[in-house]
Short mmCIF file of C-alpha atoms in Angstrom, two decimals:
data_model
loop_
_atom_site.label_atom_id
_atom_site.label_comp_id
_atom_site.label_asym_id
_atom_site.label_seq_id
_atom_site.Cartn_x
_atom_site.Cartn_y
_atom_site.Cartn_z
CA MET A 1 121.41 97.22 38.50
CA SER A 2 120.04 94.28 40.47
CA THR A 3 116.50 93.09 39.84
CA VAL A 4 113.90 92.14 42.45
CA LEU A 5 110.57 90.40 41.97
CA LEU A 6 108.13 91.56 44.64
CA VAL A 7 105.10 89.32 45.12
CA HIS A 8 102.17 91.36 46.41
CA ALA A 9 99.14 89.99 48.24
CA LYS A 10 96.82 91.16 51.02
CA GLY A 11 98.37 92.03 54.36
CA GLY A 12 101.87 93.11 55.29
CA PRO A 13 103.26 96.66 55.47
CA PRO A 14 101.66 99.31 53.23
CA LEU A 15 102.60 98.61 49.62
CA GLY A 16 103.60 102.22 49.02
CA HIS A 17 106.13 102.04 51.85
CA VAL A 18 107.56 98.78 50.51
CA LEU A 19 107.79 99.96 46.90
CA SER A 20 109.61 103.19 47.69
CA ARG A 21 112.23 101.35 49.75
CA ALA A 22 112.59 98.50 47.28
CA ALA A 23 112.96 100.81 44.28
CA ALA A 24 115.83 102.58 46.05
CA LYS A 25 117.71 99.27 46.15
CA ALA A 26 116.96 97.56 42.84
CA GLN A 27 114.83 97.47 39.73
CA VAL A 28 111.43 96.20 40.92
CA HIS A 29 109.00 93.98 39.04
CA LEU A 30 105.66 93.57 40.80
CA LEU A 31 103.61 90.37 40.66
CA ALA A 32 100.18 91.32 42.00
CA LEU A 33 98.30 88.33 43.41
CA SER A 34 95.81 90.75 44.99
CA ALA A 35 94.39 93.94 43.55
CA LEU A 36 96.62 96.94 44.16
CA PRO A 37 95.25 99.40 46.73
CA PRO A 38 93.84 102.38 44.81
CA ALA A 39 96.07 104.72 46.81
CA THR A 40 99.22 103.04 45.43
CA THR A 41 98.31 102.27 41.83
CA GLY A 42 100.10 105.37 40.55
CA THR A 43 103.12 104.70 42.77
CA ALA A 44 103.41 101.15 41.43
CA ARG A 45 103.34 102.31 37.82
CA ARG A 46 105.94 104.97 38.53
CA LEU A 47 108.38 102.87 40.57
CA CYS A 48 108.08 99.40 39.03
CA ALA A 49 109.68 98.22 35.80
CA SER A 50 106.58 96.05 35.27
CA VAL A 51 103.34 95.14 37.01
CA LEU A 52 101.79 91.77 36.23
CA THR A 53 98.33 90.74 37.38
CA PRO A 54 98.05 87.01 36.61
CA THR A 55 94.91 85.32 35.33
CA ALA A 56 92.95 82.87 37.43
CA ALA A 57 94.41 80.01 35.41
CA GLN A 58 97.98 81.21 36.06
CA ARG A 59 97.28 81.48 39.79
CA ARG A 60 96.37 77.80 40.11
CA ASP A 61 100.08 76.92 40.43
CA LEU A 62 101.67 79.84 42.25
CA VAL A 63 105.13 78.35 42.56
CA SER A 64 105.35 77.78 38.80
CA LEU A 65 103.95 81.26 38.17
CA ILE A 66 106.50 82.92 40.46
CA THR A 67 109.49 80.95 39.21
CA ALA A 68 108.57 81.50 35.54
CA HIS A 69 108.09 85.23 36.02
CA ALA A 70 111.29 85.53 38.08
CA ARG A 71 113.23 83.93 35.25
CA ALA A 72 111.49 86.11 32.66
CA VAL A 73 112.50 89.35 34.40
CA GLY A 74 115.93 88.07 35.45
CA ALA A 75 115.23 88.43 39.17
CA ASP A 76 118.23 88.33 41.50
CA ALA A 77 115.90 88.09 44.50
CA VAL A 78 112.25 87.21 45.08
CA LEU A 79 110.37 88.24 48.20
CA THR A 80 106.96 88.96 49.68
CA PHE A 81 105.71 90.77 52.76
CA SER A 82 102.31 89.05 52.78
CA GLU A 83 101.50 86.21 55.15
CA TYR A 84 99.33 84.62 52.48
CA ALA A 85 102.16 84.30 49.92
CA VAL A 86 105.06 83.35 52.22
CA VAL A 87 104.99 79.61 51.51
CA ALA A 88 104.67 79.96 47.74
CA VAL A 89 107.53 82.46 47.56
CA ALA A 90 109.75 80.31 49.79
CA GLU A 91 109.19 77.28 47.56
CA ALA A 92 109.83 79.35 44.43
CA CYS A 93 113.09 80.67 45.88
CA GLY A 94 114.13 77.09 46.55
CA GLU A 95 113.51 76.12 42.94
CA LEU A 96 115.34 79.19 41.68
CA GLY A 97 118.32 78.69 43.98
CA LEU A 98 117.75 82.09 45.58
CA PRO A 99 117.85 82.90 49.31
CA GLY A 100 114.50 82.77 51.07
CA ALA A 101 112.73 81.51 54.16
CA GLY A 102 113.49 77.92 53.15
CA ARG A 103 111.61 74.69 53.51
CA ALA A 104 110.64 75.66 57.04
CA ALA A 105 108.34 78.44 55.81
CA ALA A 106 105.29 76.21 56.25
CA LEU A 107 106.22 75.70 59.92
CA ALA A 108 105.92 79.44 60.43
CA ARG A 109 102.60 79.56 58.60
CA ASP A 110 100.56 76.52 59.67
CA LYS A 111 99.82 76.94 63.38
CA ARG A 112 99.44 73.14 63.77
CA LEU A 113 102.96 72.46 62.49
CA MET A 114 104.35 75.43 64.39
CA ARG A 115 103.00 74.21 67.71
CA ARG A 116 104.12 70.63 67.09
CA THR A 117 107.64 71.88 66.37
CA TRP A 118 107.75 73.99 69.51
CA GLN A 119 106.38 71.05 71.50
CA GLU A 120 109.24 68.88 70.23
CA HIS A 121 111.71 71.52 71.40
CA GLY A 122 110.10 71.90 74.82
CA LEU A 123 109.15 75.55 74.35
CA PRO A 124 106.42 77.15 76.49
CA GLN A 125 103.05 77.45 74.79
CA PRO A 126 99.39 76.73 75.55
CA ALA A 127 98.19 73.12 75.39
CA PHE A 128 96.69 72.54 71.94
CA ARG A 129 95.15 70.08 69.49
CA PRO A 130 95.16 70.20 65.66
CA LEU A 131 91.72 69.99 64.02
CA ALA A 132 90.27 69.08 60.66
CA THR A 133 86.63 68.37 61.54
CA GLU A 134 83.95 69.29 64.04
CA ALA A 135 84.37 65.82 65.56
CA ASP A 136 88.04 66.65 66.18
CA LEU A 137 86.99 69.76 68.08
CA HIS A 138 84.56 67.81 70.27
CA ALA A 139 87.29 65.28 71.05
CA ALA A 140 89.80 68.02 71.89
CA ALA A 141 87.26 69.81 74.11
CA ALA A 142 86.94 66.61 76.13
CA GLU A 143 90.71 66.56 76.76
CA LEU A 144 91.58 70.24 77.24
CA SER A 145 90.52 72.66 79.97
CA PHE A 146 87.98 75.39 79.25
CA PRO A 147 87.95 78.16 78.19
CA LEU A 148 89.38 77.30 74.77
CA LEU A 149 90.45 79.36 71.80
CA LEU A 150 89.59 78.08 68.32
CA LYS A 151 91.88 79.40 65.55
CA ALA A 152 92.12 78.87 61.82
CA ALA A 153 95.53 77.28 61.24
CA TRP A 154 96.42 79.50 58.27
CA SER A 155 94.67 82.73 59.25
CA ALA A 156 96.05 86.16 60.13
CA GLY A 157 94.69 89.20 61.93
CA SER A 158 92.73 87.11 64.47
CA THR A 159 90.32 86.03 61.73
CA ALA A 160 88.00 83.19 62.81
CA HIS A 161 89.20 83.28 66.43
CA GLN A 162 86.48 82.04 68.76
CA ILE A 163 86.44 81.66 72.54
CA ILE A 164 84.62 78.50 73.63
CA GLY A 165 83.47 78.68 77.24
CA THR A 166 81.55 75.41 77.63
CA PRO A 167 81.01 72.14 75.74
CA ARG A 168 77.60 73.45 74.61
CA GLU A 169 79.32 76.14 72.55
CA VAL A 170 81.58 73.81 70.55
CA SER A 171 79.36 73.16 67.53
CA ALA A 172 78.29 76.78 67.09
CA ALA A 173 81.89 77.99 67.33
CA TRP A 174 83.04 75.49 64.72
CA HIS A 175 80.39 76.42 62.18
CA ARG A 176 80.89 80.15 62.76
CA SER A 177 84.66 79.87 62.19
CA VAL A 178 84.18 77.81 59.04
CA ARG A 179 81.82 80.46 57.64
CA VAL A 180 84.22 83.29 58.51
CA MET A 181 87.14 81.56 56.80
CA ALA A 182 85.05 81.00 53.68
CA GLU A 183 84.14 84.69 53.62
CA SER A 184 87.77 85.70 54.25
CA ALA A 185 88.88 83.58 51.30
CA ARG A 186 86.31 85.32 49.11
CA LEU A 187 87.75 88.69 50.19
CA GLY A 188 91.34 87.59 49.52
CA PHE A 189 92.39 87.25 53.18
CA ALA A 190 93.40 83.61 52.96
CA GLU A 191 96.33 81.34 52.14
CA LEU A 192 97.04 81.50 48.43
CA HIS A 193 99.17 78.40 47.86
CA VAL A 194 97.97 75.54 50.05
CA ALA A 195 94.76 73.93 48.81
CA ARG A 196 91.83 73.92 51.26
CA ALA A 197 93.94 75.66 53.92
CA GLN A 198 90.80 77.41 55.23
CA ALA A 199 89.58 74.01 56.47
CA ASP A 200 92.48 73.54 58.91
CA PHE A 201 92.12 74.64 62.53
CA VAL A 202 93.80 74.41 65.91
CA VAL A 203 92.27 74.73 69.38
CA GLU A 204 94.23 75.64 72.48
CA GLU A 205 93.77 76.40 76.14
CA ILE A 206 93.65 80.08 77.06
CA VAL A 207 96.52 81.02 79.34
CA THR A 208 96.11 83.85 81.83
CA GLY A 209 98.27 86.79 80.89
CA THR A 210 99.05 89.95 82.82
CA ALA A 211 100.99 93.06 81.89
CA ALA A 212 101.39 94.48 85.39
CA PRO A 213 104.63 92.71 86.45
CA TRP A 214 106.34 93.53 83.15
CA PHE A 215 105.52 97.22 82.59
CA THR A 216 105.97 100.10 85.01
CA GLN A 217 103.07 102.02 83.42
CA GLU A 218 99.41 101.08 83.07
CA GLY A 219 97.63 100.70 79.75
CA TRP A 220 99.79 98.02 78.12
CA GLY A 221 98.40 94.72 76.88
CA ASP A 222 99.70 91.36 78.09
CA TYR A 223 101.68 90.43 74.98
CA VAL A 224 104.48 91.84 72.86
CA SER A 225 106.09 91.09 69.53
CA VAL A 226 109.77 90.73 68.77
CA GLU A 227 110.62 92.12 65.35
CA GLY A 228 113.65 90.54 63.72
CA VAL A 229 115.26 88.92 60.73
CA VAL A 230 116.99 85.65 59.91
CA ALA A 231 120.07 86.07 57.71
CA ASP A 232 121.95 82.95 56.60
CA GLY A 233 120.13 81.02 59.31
CA THR A 234 121.15 83.40 62.12
CA PHE A 235 118.45 85.25 64.04
CA HIS A 236 118.94 88.99 64.56
CA PRO A 237 116.43 90.64 66.93
CA VAL A 238 115.69 94.25 66.01
CA CYS A 239 113.28 95.61 68.63
CA LEU A 240 110.10 94.94 70.59
CA SER A 241 106.64 96.35 69.96
CA GLY A 242 104.04 96.52 72.72
CA ARG A 243 100.27 96.37 72.52
CA MET A 244 97.18 97.83 74.06
CA PRO A 245 94.76 95.23 75.48
CA THR A 246 93.02 93.28 72.71
CA VAL A 247 89.33 93.43 71.87
CA ALA A 248 87.48 90.18 72.60
CA PRO A 249 88.23 87.55 71.64
CA PHE A 250 91.81 88.54 70.75
CA THR A 251 91.63 91.21 68.05
CA GLU A 252 94.62 93.53 68.07
CA ARG A 253 93.71 97.15 68.59
CA ALA A 254 97.03 98.99 68.73
CA SER A 255 100.75 98.36 68.28
CA ILE A 256 103.34 100.67 69.85
CA THR A 257 107.06 100.88 69.14
CA PRO A 258 109.08 100.61 71.30
CA ALA A 259 107.63 98.51 74.09
CA GLN A 260 108.41 100.36 77.33
CA LEU A 261 110.11 97.40 79.05
CA PRO A 262 113.04 97.30 81.49
CA PRO A 263 116.22 95.92 79.86
CA ALA A 264 116.21 92.68 81.88
CA ALA A 265 112.62 91.90 80.86
CA GLN A 266 113.38 92.67 77.22
CA ASP A 267 116.40 90.35 77.28
CA ARG A 268 114.29 87.45 78.62
CA ILE A 269 111.63 87.96 75.97
CA VAL A 270 114.19 88.18 73.16
CA ALA A 271 115.84 84.97 74.37
CA LEU A 272 112.54 83.09 74.03
CA ALA A 273 111.93 84.61 70.59
CA ARG A 274 115.36 83.41 69.52
CA ARG A 275 114.57 79.86 70.66
CA SER A 276 111.25 79.91 68.80
CA VAL A 277 112.80 81.10 65.52
CA ASN A 278 115.74 78.70 65.78
CA ALA A 279 113.39 75.77 66.39
CA LEU A 280 111.57 76.51 63.13
CA GLY A 281 114.79 76.49 61.11
CA LEU A 282 114.18 79.57 58.97
CA ARG A 283 116.93 80.74 56.60
CA ASP A 284 116.57 84.25 55.09
CA CYS A 285 113.47 86.30 55.93
CA GLY A 286 111.93 88.81 58.28
CA THR A 287 110.42 87.49 61.50
CA HIS A 288 107.61 88.57 63.79
CA THR A 289 107.24 86.61 67.05
CA GLU A 290 104.34 87.23 69.44
CA ILE A 291 104.75 86.29 73.11
CA LYS A 292 102.17 86.26 75.89
CA LEU A 293 103.32 87.65 79.25
CA GLY A 294 102.19 86.18 82.58
CA ALA A 295 102.68 86.41 86.32
CA ASP A 296 105.93 85.32 88.00
CA GLY A 297 107.90 85.87 84.81
CA ARG A 298 106.01 83.23 82.83
CA MET A 299 105.81 83.50 79.04
CA TRP A 300 104.05 81.56 76.29
CA LEU A 301 104.71 81.61 72.56
CA ILE A 302 101.74 82.72 70.47
CA GLU A 303 103.20 82.50 66.97
CA THR A 304 106.20 83.29 64.77
CA ALA A 305 105.85 84.48 61.18
CA ALA A 306 108.45 84.20 58.42
CA ARG A 307 107.94 87.84 57.44
CA PHE A 308 108.03 91.24 59.08
CA GLY A 309 105.09 92.37 61.17
CA GLY A 310 102.09 93.62 59.23
CA ALA A 311 100.15 96.88 59.34
CA MET A 312 102.50 99.72 60.35
CA THR A 313 105.15 97.71 62.22
CA VAL A 314 107.85 98.27 59.59
CA PRO A 315 107.21 102.04 59.20
CA GLN A 316 107.13 102.37 63.01
CA VAL A 317 110.55 100.71 63.30
CA GLN A 318 111.98 103.06 60.68
CA GLU A 319 110.53 106.15 62.33
CA VAL A 320 111.67 105.23 65.83
CA PHE A 321 115.02 103.56 65.17
CA GLY A 322 115.95 104.77 61.69
CA LEU A 323 116.15 101.23 60.29
CA ASP A 324 114.83 100.58 56.79
CA LEU A 325 113.96 96.90 57.25
CA VAL A 326 112.67 96.52 53.70
CA GLY A 327 115.84 97.90 52.17
CA MET A 328 118.09 95.98 54.57
CA LEU A 329 116.40 92.67 53.75
CA ILE A 330 116.66 93.33 50.02
CA ASP A 331 120.35 94.16 50.42
CA HIS A 332 120.87 90.87 52.22
CA LEU A 333 118.98 88.83 49.62
CA LEU A 334 121.11 90.45 46.92
CA GLY A 335 124.31 89.45 48.72
CA ARG A 336 125.23 92.93 49.94
CA PRO A 337 126.65 93.44 53.44
CA VAL A 338 124.10 94.52 56.06
CA ALA A 339 124.82 95.80 59.57
CA TRP A 340 122.01 94.23 61.58
CA PRO A 341 121.66 95.50 65.17
CA ALA A 342 124.04 93.74 67.56
CA HIS A 343 121.16 93.36 70.02
CA ALA A 344 117.49 94.23 70.24
CA LEU A 345 117.03 98.00 70.39
CA GLY A 346 114.93 99.43 73.20
CA PRO A 347 113.58 102.70 74.62
CA ALA A 348 117.11 103.97 75.33
CA GLN A 349 117.93 103.90 71.61
CA ALA A 350 114.56 105.19 70.40
CA ARG A 351 113.87 108.56 68.81
CA GLY A 352 110.41 109.10 70.19
CA ALA A 353 107.64 106.54 69.69
CA ALA A 354 105.12 105.52 67.05
CA GLY A 355 101.95 103.50 67.16
CA SER A 356 99.18 102.27 64.90
CA LEU A 357 95.53 102.15 65.94
CA VAL A 358 92.90 99.93 64.33
CA VAL A 359 89.57 101.77 64.33
CA LEU A 360 86.89 99.31 65.48
CA ALA A 361 83.30 100.16 66.43
CA VAL A 362 83.80 99.23 70.08
CA ASP A 363 84.74 101.27 73.15
CA ALA A 364 87.66 100.71 75.54
CA ALA A 365 85.78 97.87 77.26
CA GLY A 366 84.92 96.16 73.98
CA ARG A 367 81.28 97.27 73.97
CA ALA A 368 79.65 98.15 70.64
CA TRP A 369 79.17 101.83 69.85
CA PRO A 370 75.62 102.98 70.73
CA ASP A 371 74.85 103.98 67.14
CA ARG A 372 76.26 103.70 63.62
CA ARG A 373 78.87 106.18 62.46
CA THR A 374 80.66 107.00 59.20
CA TRP A 375 84.43 107.18 58.90
CA ASP A 376 85.85 110.68 58.42
CA PHE A 377 89.53 111.21 59.19
CA SER A 378 89.15 114.99 59.39
CA ALA A 379 86.74 114.49 62.30
CA ALA A 380 89.16 112.11 64.00
CA ALA A 381 92.01 114.59 63.46
CA ARG A 382 90.08 117.28 65.39
CA ILE A 383 90.14 115.20 68.59
CA PRO A 384 92.62 116.97 70.96
CA LEU A 385 95.81 114.94 71.49
CA GLY A 386 99.17 115.64 73.06
CA PRO A 387 100.87 118.90 72.01
CA HIS A 388 103.70 117.04 70.26
CA SER A 389 101.64 114.20 68.76
CA THR A 390 100.93 113.79 65.05
CA LEU A 391 98.07 111.66 63.71
CA SER A 392 97.65 110.44 60.14
CA ALA A 393 95.46 107.91 58.34
CA VAL A 394 96.94 104.98 56.41
CA ALA A 395 95.01 105.31 53.15
CA GLU A 396 95.75 101.78 51.94
CA SER A 397 94.21 100.28 55.07
CA SER A 398 91.30 102.67 55.60
CA LEU A 399 87.82 103.01 54.16
CA PRO A 400 87.17 106.16 52.12
CA ASP A 401 85.79 109.09 54.10
CA GLY A 402 82.01 108.84 54.24
CA SER A 403 81.99 105.03 54.47
CA LEU A 404 79.82 103.35 57.08
CA VAL A 405 81.94 102.04 59.96
CA PRO A 406 81.40 98.25 60.06
CA VAL A 407 79.78 96.61 63.05
CA TYR A 408 82.51 94.80 64.95
CA ASP A 409 82.34 91.04 64.49
CA PRO A 410 84.40 89.14 67.10
CA ALA A 411 84.86 86.19 64.75
CA ALA A 412 85.99 88.33 61.81
CA GLY A 413 88.52 90.29 63.85
CA ALA A 414 90.41 92.99 61.95
CA ASN A 415 88.32 92.32 58.82
CA THR A 416 85.69 94.64 60.38
CA MET A 417 87.96 97.64 60.92
CA ALA A 418 87.13 101.04 59.48
CA ALA A 419 90.60 102.53 59.34
CA LEU A 420 94.22 102.33 60.43
CA CYS A 421 95.81 105.41 61.97
CA LEU A 422 99.48 106.16 62.63
CA LEU A 423 100.49 108.31 65.57
CA SER A 424 103.92 109.79 66.36
CA ALA A 425 104.70 111.09 69.85
CA PRO A 426 107.68 111.82 72.08
CA ASP A 427 107.43 108.57 74.07
CA PRO A 428 105.39 105.34 74.34
CA HIS A 429 103.34 106.63 77.27
CA SER A 430 102.14 109.56 75.15
CA VAL A 431 101.05 107.13 72.42
CA LEU A 432 99.07 105.09 74.94
CA ARG A 433 97.41 108.22 76.36
CA ASP A 434 96.50 109.55 72.92
CA PHE A 435 95.09 106.21 71.78
CA ASP A 436 92.93 106.07 74.92
CA THR A 437 91.67 109.54 74.04
CA LEU A 438 90.86 108.54 70.46
CA ILE A 439 89.07 105.33 71.45
CA THR A 440 86.90 107.25 73.93
CA ALA A 441 86.13 110.18 71.65
CA LEU A 442 85.62 108.56 68.24
CA PRO A 443 82.01 107.33 68.74
CA ALA A 444 80.85 110.92 69.29
CA ALA A 445 83.37 112.69 67.03
CA LEU A 446 82.60 110.78 63.83
CA PRO A 447 79.52 111.81 61.81
CA ALA A 448 76.33 109.89 62.53
CA ALA A 449 75.21 107.53 59.79
CA ARG A 450 72.04 108.40 57.89
CA PRO A 451 69.04 106.30 58.97
CA GLN A 452 68.97 104.30 55.73
CA GLU A 453 72.69 103.50 56.13
CA ALA A 454 72.35 102.51 59.79
CA ARG A 455 69.65 99.97 58.89
CA ARG A 456 72.01 98.02 56.60
#
């Protein structure tokens, strides 16, 4: 039986989902760079041939750690689904002579390098400047047009995103983002391989997006993601996921598969995603490309990752299209034949729809809830939804019932979520409608926090 080394870190699809699919394809050894979610500890022990949690000293050189452990277990393939471990795993695969994302992995991780590469290839994206210091940000603000978006170059989940409206806001935005990245690193939501990565930033102009010309129904956000894979250097688009409008500044609230787009619009979006992935030169990995949609058919690249989409993107694809992306990628890395879709799948090929909702303490307009609440999925499950809709909580990505719902912090993004919910429905429009219902009803449906909790 073939052997796979799975490198686990924060982020990515739920570990339980990944382990069950991986174990069906090969013997799995788990290298845990982050603590295992309590909900999957038993699953990991049951499905994995071994689970190694390295010491702090071993983690100082991740590439050496991964290569040594891969050799020790006789791994035929090494992979990760975490944004924070992509570069280390790609470099380890190179040293081991195993297929992986390749040397270009850093281009799909560092937003400064990504944007420079796309600029060299003439691809549409917002005007930008790379940053290393507050002085760099002041200089960039003098050259670019306001409003601006400040991003951490190695972040994920909209962490440390800050909108800068005027020159007077530059210094405060810089110091706030630096603090957020330091806190994220303490919590394990940070690049694991590149030293001082939390100090790298990029600032870009904010382009004006609009969903109206692209979608025939209201309620969609103005960007989509193209889910795909690169196999032997060839890009294979799988499908598109749509979004609800983000919460300021740009925190993702909900992902919906499939995106309800006309075929011609989907083809144009996929063509741009293909150009973005090809420009980066990836070799063997999942891909997740986000694209902003504008008026008159305009599009701008947001980012491409050398891994599958995080949160529930992978389970949504399997539910809607019957594709086990985890298992298919493992088969490919092990040299087995894989029948990737001949073209990006769309609503015509879908079996219903699925979406994931991030529970944030803000209403549909992004305003904070009027009072503090505690998370309780049973209360959320009592909110009336469509007759054929099914709601569940993703335990790995949710606070325990009874936990205080965090106050939403625009700079911390998804780090301040209370829970992640998965919804299945007959069609994308039903998912949108049910998510609107949940967002409106949750502030009253969830139990009120006790006074001593609310004062925290």
